[in-house]
mmCIF file of C-alpha atoms in Angstrom:
data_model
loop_
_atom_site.group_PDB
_atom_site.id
_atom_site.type_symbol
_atom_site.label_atom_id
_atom_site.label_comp_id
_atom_site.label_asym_id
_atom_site.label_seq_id
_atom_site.Cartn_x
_atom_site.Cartn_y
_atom_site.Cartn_z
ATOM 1 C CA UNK W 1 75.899 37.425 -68.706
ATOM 2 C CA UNK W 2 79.649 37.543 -68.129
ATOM 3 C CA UNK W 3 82.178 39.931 -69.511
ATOM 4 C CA UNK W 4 86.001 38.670 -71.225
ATOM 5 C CA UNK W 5 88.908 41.105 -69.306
ATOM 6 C CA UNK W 6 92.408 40.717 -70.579
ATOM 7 C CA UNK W 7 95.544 41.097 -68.690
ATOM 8 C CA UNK W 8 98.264 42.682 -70.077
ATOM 9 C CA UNK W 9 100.720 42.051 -70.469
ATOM 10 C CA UNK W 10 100.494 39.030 -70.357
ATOM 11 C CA UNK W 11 97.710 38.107 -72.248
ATOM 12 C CA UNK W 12 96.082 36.323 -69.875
ATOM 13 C CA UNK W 13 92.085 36.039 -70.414
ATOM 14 C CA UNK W 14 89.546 36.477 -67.219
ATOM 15 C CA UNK W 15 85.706 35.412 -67.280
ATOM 16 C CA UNK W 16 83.540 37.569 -65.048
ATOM 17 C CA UNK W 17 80.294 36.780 -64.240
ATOM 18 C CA UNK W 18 77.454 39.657 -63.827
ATOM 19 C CA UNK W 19 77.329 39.402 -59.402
ATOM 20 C CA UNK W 20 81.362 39.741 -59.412
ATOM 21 C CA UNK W 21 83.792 42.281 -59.363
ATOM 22 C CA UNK W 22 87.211 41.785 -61.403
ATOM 23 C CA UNK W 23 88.848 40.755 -58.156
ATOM 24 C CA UNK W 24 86.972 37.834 -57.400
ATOM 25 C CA UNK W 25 86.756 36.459 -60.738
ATOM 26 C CA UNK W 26 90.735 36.419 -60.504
ATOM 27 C CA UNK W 27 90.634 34.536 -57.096
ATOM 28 C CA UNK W 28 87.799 32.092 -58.788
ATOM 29 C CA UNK W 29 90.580 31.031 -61.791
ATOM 30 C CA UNK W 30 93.371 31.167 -59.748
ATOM 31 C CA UNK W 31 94.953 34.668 -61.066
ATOM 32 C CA UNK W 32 97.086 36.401 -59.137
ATOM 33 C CA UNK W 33 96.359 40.344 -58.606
ATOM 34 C CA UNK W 34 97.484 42.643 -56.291
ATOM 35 C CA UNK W 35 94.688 43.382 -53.190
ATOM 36 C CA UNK W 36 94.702 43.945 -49.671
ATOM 37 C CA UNK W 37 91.236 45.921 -47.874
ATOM 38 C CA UNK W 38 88.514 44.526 -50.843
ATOM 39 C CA UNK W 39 86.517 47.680 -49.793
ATOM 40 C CA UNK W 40 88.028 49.763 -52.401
ATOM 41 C CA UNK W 41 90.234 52.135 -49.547
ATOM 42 C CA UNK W 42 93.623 51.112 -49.478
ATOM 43 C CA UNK W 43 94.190 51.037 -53.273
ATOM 44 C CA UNK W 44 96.664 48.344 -53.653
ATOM 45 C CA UNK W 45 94.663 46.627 -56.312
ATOM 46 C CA UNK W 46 94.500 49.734 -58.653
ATOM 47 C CA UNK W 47 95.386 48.834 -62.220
ATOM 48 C CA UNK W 48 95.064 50.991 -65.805
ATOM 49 C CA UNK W 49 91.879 50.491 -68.191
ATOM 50 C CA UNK W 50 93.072 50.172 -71.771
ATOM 51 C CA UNK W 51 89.838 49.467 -73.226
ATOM 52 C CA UNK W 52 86.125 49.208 -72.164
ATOM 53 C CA UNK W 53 84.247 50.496 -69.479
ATOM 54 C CA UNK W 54 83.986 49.529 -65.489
ATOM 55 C CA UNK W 55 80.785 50.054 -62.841
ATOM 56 C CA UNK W 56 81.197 50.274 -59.149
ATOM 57 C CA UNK W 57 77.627 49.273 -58.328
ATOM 58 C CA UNK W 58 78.123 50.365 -54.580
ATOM 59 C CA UNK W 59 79.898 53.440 -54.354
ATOM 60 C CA UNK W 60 83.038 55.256 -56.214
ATOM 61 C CA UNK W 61 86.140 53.683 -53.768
ATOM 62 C CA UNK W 62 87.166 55.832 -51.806
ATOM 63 C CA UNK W 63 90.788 55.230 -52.826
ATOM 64 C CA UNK W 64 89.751 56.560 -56.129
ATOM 65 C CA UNK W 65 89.622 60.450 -56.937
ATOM 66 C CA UNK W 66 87.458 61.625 -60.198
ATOM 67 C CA UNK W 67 91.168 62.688 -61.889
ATOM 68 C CA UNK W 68 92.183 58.905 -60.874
ATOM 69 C CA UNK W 69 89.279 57.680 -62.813
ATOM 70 C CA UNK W 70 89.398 59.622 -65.725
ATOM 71 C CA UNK W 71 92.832 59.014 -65.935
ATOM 72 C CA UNK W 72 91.886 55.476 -66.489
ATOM 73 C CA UNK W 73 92.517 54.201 -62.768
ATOM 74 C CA UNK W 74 90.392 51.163 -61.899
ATOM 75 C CA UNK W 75 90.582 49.218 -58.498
ATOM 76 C CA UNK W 76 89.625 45.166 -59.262
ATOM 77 C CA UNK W 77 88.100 44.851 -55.857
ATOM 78 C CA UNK W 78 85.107 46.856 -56.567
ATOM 79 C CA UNK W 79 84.822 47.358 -60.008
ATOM 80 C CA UNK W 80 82.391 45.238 -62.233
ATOM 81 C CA UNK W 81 82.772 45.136 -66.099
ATOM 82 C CA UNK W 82 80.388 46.895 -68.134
ATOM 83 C CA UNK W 83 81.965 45.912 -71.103
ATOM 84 C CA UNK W 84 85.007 43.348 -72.262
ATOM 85 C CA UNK W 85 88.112 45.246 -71.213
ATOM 86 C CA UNK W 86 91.719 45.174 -71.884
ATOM 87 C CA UNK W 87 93.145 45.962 -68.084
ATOM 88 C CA UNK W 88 97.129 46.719 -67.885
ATOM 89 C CA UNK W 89 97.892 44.841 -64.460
ATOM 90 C CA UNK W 90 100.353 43.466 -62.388
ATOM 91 C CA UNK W 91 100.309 39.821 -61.404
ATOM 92 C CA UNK W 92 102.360 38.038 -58.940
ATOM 93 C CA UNK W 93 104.616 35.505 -59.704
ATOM 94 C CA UNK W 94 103.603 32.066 -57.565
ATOM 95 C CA UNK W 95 101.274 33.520 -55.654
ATOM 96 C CA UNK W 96 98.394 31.657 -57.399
ATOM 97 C CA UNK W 97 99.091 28.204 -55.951
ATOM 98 C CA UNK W 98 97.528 29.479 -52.376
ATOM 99 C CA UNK W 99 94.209 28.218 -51.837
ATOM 100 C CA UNK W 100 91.567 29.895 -50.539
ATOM 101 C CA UNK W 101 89.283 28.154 -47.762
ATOM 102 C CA UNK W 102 86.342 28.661 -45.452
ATOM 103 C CA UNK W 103 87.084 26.442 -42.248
ATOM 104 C CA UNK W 104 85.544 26.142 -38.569
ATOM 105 C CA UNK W 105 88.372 26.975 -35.571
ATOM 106 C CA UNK W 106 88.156 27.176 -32.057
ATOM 107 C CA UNK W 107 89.980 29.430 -29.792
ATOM 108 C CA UNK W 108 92.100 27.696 -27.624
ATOM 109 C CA UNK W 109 93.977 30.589 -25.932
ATOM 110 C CA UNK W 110 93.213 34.328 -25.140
ATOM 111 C CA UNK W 111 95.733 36.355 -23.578
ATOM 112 C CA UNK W 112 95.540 40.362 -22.817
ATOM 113 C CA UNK W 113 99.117 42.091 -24.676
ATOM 114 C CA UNK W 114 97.996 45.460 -23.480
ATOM 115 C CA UNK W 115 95.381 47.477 -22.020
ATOM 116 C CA UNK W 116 93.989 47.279 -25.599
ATOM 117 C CA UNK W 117 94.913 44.614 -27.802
ATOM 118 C CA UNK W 118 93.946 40.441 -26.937
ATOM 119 C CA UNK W 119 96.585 37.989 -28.630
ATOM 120 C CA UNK W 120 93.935 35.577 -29.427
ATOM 121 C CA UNK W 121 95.360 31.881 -30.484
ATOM 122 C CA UNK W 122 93.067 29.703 -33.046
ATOM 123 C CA UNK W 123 93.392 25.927 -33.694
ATOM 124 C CA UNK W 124 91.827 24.435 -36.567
ATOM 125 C CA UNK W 125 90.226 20.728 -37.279
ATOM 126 C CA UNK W 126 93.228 18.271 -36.923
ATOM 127 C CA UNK W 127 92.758 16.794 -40.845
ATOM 128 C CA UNK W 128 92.712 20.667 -42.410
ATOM 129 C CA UNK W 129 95.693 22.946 -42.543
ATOM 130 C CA UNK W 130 95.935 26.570 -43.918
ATOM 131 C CA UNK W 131 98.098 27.337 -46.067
ATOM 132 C CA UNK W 132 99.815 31.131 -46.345
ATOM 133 C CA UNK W 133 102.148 33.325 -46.740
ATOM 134 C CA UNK W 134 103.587 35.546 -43.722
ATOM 135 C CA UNK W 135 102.130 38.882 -43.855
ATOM 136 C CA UNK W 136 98.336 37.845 -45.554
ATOM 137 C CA UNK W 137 95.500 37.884 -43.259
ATOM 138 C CA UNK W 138 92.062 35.987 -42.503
ATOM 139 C CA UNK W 139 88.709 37.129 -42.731
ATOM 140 C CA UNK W 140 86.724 36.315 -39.072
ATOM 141 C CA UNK W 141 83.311 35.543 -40.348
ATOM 142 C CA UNK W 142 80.247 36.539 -38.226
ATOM 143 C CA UNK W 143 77.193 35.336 -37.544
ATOM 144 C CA UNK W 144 75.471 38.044 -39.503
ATOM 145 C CA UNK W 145 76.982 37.839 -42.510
ATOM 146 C CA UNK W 146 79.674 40.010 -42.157
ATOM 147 C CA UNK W 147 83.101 39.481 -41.847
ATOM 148 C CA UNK W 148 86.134 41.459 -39.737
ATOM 149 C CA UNK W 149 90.024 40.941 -41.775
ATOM 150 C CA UNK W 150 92.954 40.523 -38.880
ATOM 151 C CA UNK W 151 96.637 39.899 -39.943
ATOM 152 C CA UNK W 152 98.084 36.388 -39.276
ATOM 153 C CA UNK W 153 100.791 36.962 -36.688
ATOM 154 C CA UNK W 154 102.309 33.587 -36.650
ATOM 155 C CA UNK W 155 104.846 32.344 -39.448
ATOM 156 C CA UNK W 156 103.262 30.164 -42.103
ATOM 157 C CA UNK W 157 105.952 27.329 -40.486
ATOM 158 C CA UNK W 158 104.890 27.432 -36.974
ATOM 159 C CA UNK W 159 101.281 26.983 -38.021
ATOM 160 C CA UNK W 160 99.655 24.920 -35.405
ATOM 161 C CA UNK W 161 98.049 28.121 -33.795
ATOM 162 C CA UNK W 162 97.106 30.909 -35.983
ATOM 163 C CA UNK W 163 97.827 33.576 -34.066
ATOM 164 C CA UNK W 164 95.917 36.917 -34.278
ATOM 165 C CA UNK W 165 96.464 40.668 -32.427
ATOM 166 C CA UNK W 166 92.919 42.273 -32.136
ATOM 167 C CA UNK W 167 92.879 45.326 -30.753
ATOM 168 C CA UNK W 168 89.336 46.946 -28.948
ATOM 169 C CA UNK W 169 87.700 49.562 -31.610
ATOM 170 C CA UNK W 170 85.150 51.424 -29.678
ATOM 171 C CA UNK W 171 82.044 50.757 -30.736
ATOM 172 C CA UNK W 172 83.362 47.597 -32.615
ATOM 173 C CA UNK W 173 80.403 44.672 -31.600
ATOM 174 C CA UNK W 174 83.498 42.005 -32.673
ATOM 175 C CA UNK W 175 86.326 43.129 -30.829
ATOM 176 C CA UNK W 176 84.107 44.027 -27.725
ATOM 177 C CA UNK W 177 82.770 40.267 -28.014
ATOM 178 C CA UNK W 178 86.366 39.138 -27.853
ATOM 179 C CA UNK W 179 87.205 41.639 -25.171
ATOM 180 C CA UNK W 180 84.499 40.826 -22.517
ATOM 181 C CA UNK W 181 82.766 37.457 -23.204
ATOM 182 C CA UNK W 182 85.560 35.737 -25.752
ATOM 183 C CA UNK W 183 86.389 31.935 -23.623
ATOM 184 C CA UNK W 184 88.294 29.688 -24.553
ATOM 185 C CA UNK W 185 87.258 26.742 -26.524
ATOM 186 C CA UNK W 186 84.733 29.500 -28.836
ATOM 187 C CA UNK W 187 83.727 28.044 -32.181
ATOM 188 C CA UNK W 188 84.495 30.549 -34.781
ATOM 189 C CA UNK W 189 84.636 30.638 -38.438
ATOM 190 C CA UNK W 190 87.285 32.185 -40.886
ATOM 191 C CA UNK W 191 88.030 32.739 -44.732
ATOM 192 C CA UNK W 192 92.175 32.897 -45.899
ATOM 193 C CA UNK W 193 94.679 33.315 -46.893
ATOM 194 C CA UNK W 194 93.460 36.330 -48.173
ATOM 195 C CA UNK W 195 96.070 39.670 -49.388
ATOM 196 C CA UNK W 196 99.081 40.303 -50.836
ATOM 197 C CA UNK W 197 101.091 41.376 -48.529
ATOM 198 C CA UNK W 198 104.028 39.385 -48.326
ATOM 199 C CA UNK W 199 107.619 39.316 -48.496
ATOM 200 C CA UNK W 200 109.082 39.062 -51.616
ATOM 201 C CA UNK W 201 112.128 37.005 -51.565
ATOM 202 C CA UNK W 202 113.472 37.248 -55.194
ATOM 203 C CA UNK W 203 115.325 40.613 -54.034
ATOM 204 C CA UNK W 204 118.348 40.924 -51.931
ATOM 205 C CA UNK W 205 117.955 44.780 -50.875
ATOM 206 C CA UNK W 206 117.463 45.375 -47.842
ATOM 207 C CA UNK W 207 114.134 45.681 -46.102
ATOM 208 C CA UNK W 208 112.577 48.385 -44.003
ATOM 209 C CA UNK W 209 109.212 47.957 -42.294
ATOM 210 C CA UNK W 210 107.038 50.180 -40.734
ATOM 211 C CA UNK W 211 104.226 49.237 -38.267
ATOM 212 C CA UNK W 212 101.412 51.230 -36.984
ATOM 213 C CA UNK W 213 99.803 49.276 -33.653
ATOM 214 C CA UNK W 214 98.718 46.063 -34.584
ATOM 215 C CA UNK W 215 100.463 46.533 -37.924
ATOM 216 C CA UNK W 216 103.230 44.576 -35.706
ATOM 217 C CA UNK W 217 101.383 41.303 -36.572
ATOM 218 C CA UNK W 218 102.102 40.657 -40.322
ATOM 219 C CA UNK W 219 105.516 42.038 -39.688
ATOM 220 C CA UNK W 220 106.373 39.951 -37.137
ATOM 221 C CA UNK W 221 105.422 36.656 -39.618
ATOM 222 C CA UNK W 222 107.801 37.955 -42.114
ATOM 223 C CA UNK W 223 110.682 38.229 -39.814
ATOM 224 C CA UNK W 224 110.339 34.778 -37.741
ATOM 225 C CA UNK W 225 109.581 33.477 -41.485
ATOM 226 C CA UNK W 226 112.433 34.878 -43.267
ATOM 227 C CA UNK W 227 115.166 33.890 -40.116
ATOM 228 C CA UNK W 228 113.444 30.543 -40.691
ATOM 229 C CA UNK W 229 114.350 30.537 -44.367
ATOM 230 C CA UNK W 230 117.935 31.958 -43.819
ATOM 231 C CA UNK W 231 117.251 35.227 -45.759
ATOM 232 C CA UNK W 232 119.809 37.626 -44.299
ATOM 233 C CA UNK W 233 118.987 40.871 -45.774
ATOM 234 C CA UNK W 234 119.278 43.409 -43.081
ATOM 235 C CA UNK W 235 115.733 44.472 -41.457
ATOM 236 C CA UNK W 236 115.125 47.537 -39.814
ATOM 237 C CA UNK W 237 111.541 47.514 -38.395
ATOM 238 C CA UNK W 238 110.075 51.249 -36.986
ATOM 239 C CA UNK W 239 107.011 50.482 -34.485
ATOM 240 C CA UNK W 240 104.842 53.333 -33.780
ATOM 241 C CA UNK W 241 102.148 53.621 -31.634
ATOM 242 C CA UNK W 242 101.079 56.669 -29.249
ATOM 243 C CA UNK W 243 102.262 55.532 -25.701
ATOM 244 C CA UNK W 244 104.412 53.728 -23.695
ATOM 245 C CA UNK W 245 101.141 51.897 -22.387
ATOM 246 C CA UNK W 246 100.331 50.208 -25.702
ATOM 247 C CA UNK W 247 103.784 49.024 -26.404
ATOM 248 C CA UNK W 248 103.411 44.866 -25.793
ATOM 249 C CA UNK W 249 105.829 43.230 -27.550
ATOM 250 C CA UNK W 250 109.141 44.766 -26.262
ATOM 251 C CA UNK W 251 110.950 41.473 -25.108
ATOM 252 C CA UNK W 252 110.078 39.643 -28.354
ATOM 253 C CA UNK W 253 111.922 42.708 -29.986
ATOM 254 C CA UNK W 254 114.641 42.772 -27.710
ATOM 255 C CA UNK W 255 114.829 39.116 -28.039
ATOM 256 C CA UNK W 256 114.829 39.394 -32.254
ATOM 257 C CA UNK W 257 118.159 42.455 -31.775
ATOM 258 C CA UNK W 258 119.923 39.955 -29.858
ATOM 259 C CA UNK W 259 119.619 36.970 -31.720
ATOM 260 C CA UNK W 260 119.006 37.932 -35.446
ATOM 261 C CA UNK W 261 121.844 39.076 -37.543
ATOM 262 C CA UNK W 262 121.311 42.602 -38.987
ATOM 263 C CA UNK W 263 118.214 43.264 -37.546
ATOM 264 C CA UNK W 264 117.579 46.634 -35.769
ATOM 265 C CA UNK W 265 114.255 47.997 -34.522
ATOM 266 C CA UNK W 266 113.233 51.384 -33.531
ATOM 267 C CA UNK W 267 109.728 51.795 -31.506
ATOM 268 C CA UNK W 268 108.137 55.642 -31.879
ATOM 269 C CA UNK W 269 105.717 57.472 -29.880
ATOM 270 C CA UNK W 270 103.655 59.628 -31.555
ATOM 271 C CA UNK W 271 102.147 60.976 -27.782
ATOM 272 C CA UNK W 272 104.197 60.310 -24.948
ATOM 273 C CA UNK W 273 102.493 60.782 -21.549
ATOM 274 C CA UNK W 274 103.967 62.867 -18.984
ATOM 275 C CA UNK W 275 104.583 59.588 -16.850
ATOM 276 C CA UNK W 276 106.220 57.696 -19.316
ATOM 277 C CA UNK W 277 109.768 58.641 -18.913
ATOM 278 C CA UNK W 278 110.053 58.078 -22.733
ATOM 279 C CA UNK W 279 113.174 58.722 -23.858
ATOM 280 C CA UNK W 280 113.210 56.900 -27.379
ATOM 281 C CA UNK W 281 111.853 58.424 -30.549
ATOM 282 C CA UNK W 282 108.940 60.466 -30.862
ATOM 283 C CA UNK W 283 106.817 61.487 -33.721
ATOM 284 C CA UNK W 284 105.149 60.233 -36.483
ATOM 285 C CA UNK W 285 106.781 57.015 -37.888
ATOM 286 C CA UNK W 286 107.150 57.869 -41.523
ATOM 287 C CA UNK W 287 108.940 60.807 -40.111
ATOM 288 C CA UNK W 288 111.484 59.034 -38.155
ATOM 289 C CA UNK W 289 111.564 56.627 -41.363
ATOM 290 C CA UNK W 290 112.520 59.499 -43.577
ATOM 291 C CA UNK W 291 114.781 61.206 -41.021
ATOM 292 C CA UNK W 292 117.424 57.671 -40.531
ATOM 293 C CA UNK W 293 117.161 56.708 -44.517
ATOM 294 C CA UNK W 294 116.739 60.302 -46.226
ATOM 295 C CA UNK W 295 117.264 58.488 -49.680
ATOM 296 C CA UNK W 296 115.195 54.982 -49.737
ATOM 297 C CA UNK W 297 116.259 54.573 -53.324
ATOM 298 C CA UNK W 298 118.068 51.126 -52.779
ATOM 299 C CA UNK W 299 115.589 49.230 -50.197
ATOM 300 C CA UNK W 300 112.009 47.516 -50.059
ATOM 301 C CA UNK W 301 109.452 48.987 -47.447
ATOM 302 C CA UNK W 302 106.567 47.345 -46.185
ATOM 303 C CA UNK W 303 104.565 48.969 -44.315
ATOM 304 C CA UNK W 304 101.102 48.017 -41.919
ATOM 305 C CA UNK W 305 98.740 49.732 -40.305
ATOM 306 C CA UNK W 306 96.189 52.716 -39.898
ATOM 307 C CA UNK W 307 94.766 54.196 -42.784
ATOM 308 C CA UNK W 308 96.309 57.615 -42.231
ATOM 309 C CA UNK W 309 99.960 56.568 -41.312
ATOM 310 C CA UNK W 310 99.544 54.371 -44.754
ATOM 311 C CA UNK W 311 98.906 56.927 -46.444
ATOM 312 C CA UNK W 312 101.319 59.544 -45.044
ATOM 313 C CA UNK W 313 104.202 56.917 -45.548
ATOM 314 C CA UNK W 314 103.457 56.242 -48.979
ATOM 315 C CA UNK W 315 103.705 59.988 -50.179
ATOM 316 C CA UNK W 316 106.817 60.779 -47.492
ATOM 317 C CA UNK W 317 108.758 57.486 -48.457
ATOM 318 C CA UNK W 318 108.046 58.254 -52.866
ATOM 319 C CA UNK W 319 109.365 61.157 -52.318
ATOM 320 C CA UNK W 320 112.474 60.265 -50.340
ATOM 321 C CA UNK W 321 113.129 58.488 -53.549
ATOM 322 C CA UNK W 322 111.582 55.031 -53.203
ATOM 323 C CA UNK W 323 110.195 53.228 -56.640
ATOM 324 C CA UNK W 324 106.317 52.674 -56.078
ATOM 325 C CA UNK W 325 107.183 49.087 -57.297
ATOM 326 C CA UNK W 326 108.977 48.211 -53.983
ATOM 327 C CA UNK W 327 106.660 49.710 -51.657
ATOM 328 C CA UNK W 328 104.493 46.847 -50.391
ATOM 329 C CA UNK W 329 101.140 47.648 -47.689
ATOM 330 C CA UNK W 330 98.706 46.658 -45.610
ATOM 331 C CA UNK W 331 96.273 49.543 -44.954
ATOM 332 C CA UNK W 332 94.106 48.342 -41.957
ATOM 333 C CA UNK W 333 90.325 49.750 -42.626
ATOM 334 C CA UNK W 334 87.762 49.618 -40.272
ATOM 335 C CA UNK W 335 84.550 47.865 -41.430
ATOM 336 C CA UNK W 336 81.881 50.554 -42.795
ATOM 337 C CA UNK W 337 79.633 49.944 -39.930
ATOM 338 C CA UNK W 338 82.757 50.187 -37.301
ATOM 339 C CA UNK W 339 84.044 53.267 -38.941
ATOM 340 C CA UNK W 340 80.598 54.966 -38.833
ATOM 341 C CA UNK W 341 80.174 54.303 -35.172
ATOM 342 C CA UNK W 342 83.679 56.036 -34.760
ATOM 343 C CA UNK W 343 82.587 58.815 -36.995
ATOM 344 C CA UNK W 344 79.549 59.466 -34.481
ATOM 345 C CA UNK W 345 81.404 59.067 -31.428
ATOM 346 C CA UNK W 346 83.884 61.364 -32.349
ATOM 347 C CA UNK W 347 81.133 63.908 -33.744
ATOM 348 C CA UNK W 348 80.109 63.196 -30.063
ATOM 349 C CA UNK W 349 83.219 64.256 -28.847
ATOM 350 C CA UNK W 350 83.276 67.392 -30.995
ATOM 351 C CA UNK W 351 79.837 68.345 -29.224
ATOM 352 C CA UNK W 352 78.570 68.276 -32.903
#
């Protein structure tokens, strides 16, 4: 059984087979649609039903109210066709010709940034090369069928070393792996380019970006990769993350101020210890965002990280005037069995 979807507007015709959602049908024919988590939470793939009918044989998304769905939102990742449909959706110019592939790597460097998050440094098989865009990410895949999504850090033209920032999720088998037995010269496995969260160089506003933690990573491809490519719209890059301690890329930074033309960057502390001696921003960093650019009308924001500052920015920066169409994210969701470990160990905390 399979199920015709057309694109509008441009026509364009999609075959989906019964086990697939609308998603990776597009991926299988080479379509180009807007994604980023594939677990239905950050919402970048939503698109408008037309005509027909959708199932999400899992669960609703959780990026997905009941209003959003009876107002005819649907998000590709998740949802399966019940019927032909007629789905209004965005697709992205060239970004079809990026091929997918499943390829063995071995680490070949490990090195601690913080007291939290490993730089981790992959090499792949000598006769295979991955092709991407700066700011897309790769799936790590695990011995037990699942899979855990990391940002590529590295520009796609300094490639010999994909270079990832993982940071330690308590509770998180993975990142504990790479945190206490991780050597080098592991055999891994990986799935990419995957996302759409790239720079878009057919504008010429200038760029903000906004990077929660590890968010850094994809940020810092798309500003070695656009200095590489001589694109010289001014960046200003806001880096939160709580305290001084998990700041780790401060010379690279300092390095970037010096050396780039109009780039600026701005790191924010959401909790400052007592020790720290901070005496830079503080806050949330939408806030500070919205505080230095109180009308975002003219620029394009990207924006990477947690789940909640995602969220918070998108809402803060809309409303500081910034069309939705130029707002471009990376919301960085835990895995459901990660995130249900943190649930419990925070109940745990609660002394619920």
């Amino acid at each position: 059984m399979t199920a015709n979807v057309t694109l509008q507007p441009s026509g364009k015709l999609l075959v989906v087979r019964e086990d697939e959602s609308i998603l990776d049908a597009a991926l299988r024919q080479g379509v180009a649609l807007p994604y980023g988590c594939r677990s239905g939470s950050c919402g970048t793939c939503e698109c408008r039903l037309v005509d027909g009918e959708v199932d999400y044989p899992d669960v609703p998304p959780l990026a997905l109210t009941d209003e959003d769905i009876a107002n005819g939102a649907v998000l590709t990742c998740r949802a399966h066709p019940s019927t032909d449909l007629v789905l209004d959706a965005q697709e992205l110019a060239g970004a079809g010709d990026i091929v997918i592939k499943t390829l063995p790597t071995r680490v070949v460097r490990l090195e601690k940034l913080c007291h939290d998050v490993m730089g981790v440094w992959l090499k792949l098989p000598a006769v295979e090369r991955l092709a991407f865009r700066a700011g897309q990410y790769i799936d790590i895949l695990l011995k037990d069928g699942t899979r855990r999504s990391f940002s590529l850090a590295n520009p796609p033209h300094d490639d010999e070393l994909l270079e990832l920032h993982i940071r330690h999720v308590p509770g998180g088998q993975f990142t504990t792996e790479v945190f206490d037995d991780m050597r080098e010269k592991a055999l891994l496995r990986l799935q990419g380019p995957l996302g759409t969260f790239y720079l878009r160089e057919n504008s010429d506003r200038p760029v903000i970006m906004v990077g929660g933690g590890t968010g850094l990573a994809p940020l810092k491809a798309m500003v070695e990769s656009a200095h590489y490519h001589g694109i010289t719209r001014p960046i200003r890059l806001y880096w939160g993350v709580r305290a001084e301690r998990d700041i780790y890329a401060r010379e690279l930074l300092e390095q970037w101020s010096s050396t780039l033309p109009d780039f600026r960057y701005t790191i924010v502390l959401s909790d400052p210890q007592e020790d720290d001696a901070w005496e830079g921003a503080e806050g949330f960093v939408h806030e500070v965002v919205v505080e230095d650019y109180p009308d975002l009308a003219a620029y394009d924001v990207y924006m990477a990280g947690p789940p909640p500052m995602v969220e918070a920015g998108k809402k803060a920066f809309l409303k500081a005037g910034l069309p939705y169409e130029r707002l471009f994210f990376d919301s960085f969701d835990f895995a459901a069995e990660v995130q249900a470990k943190l649930d419990e160990l925070a109940a745990a905390d609660r002394g619920e």
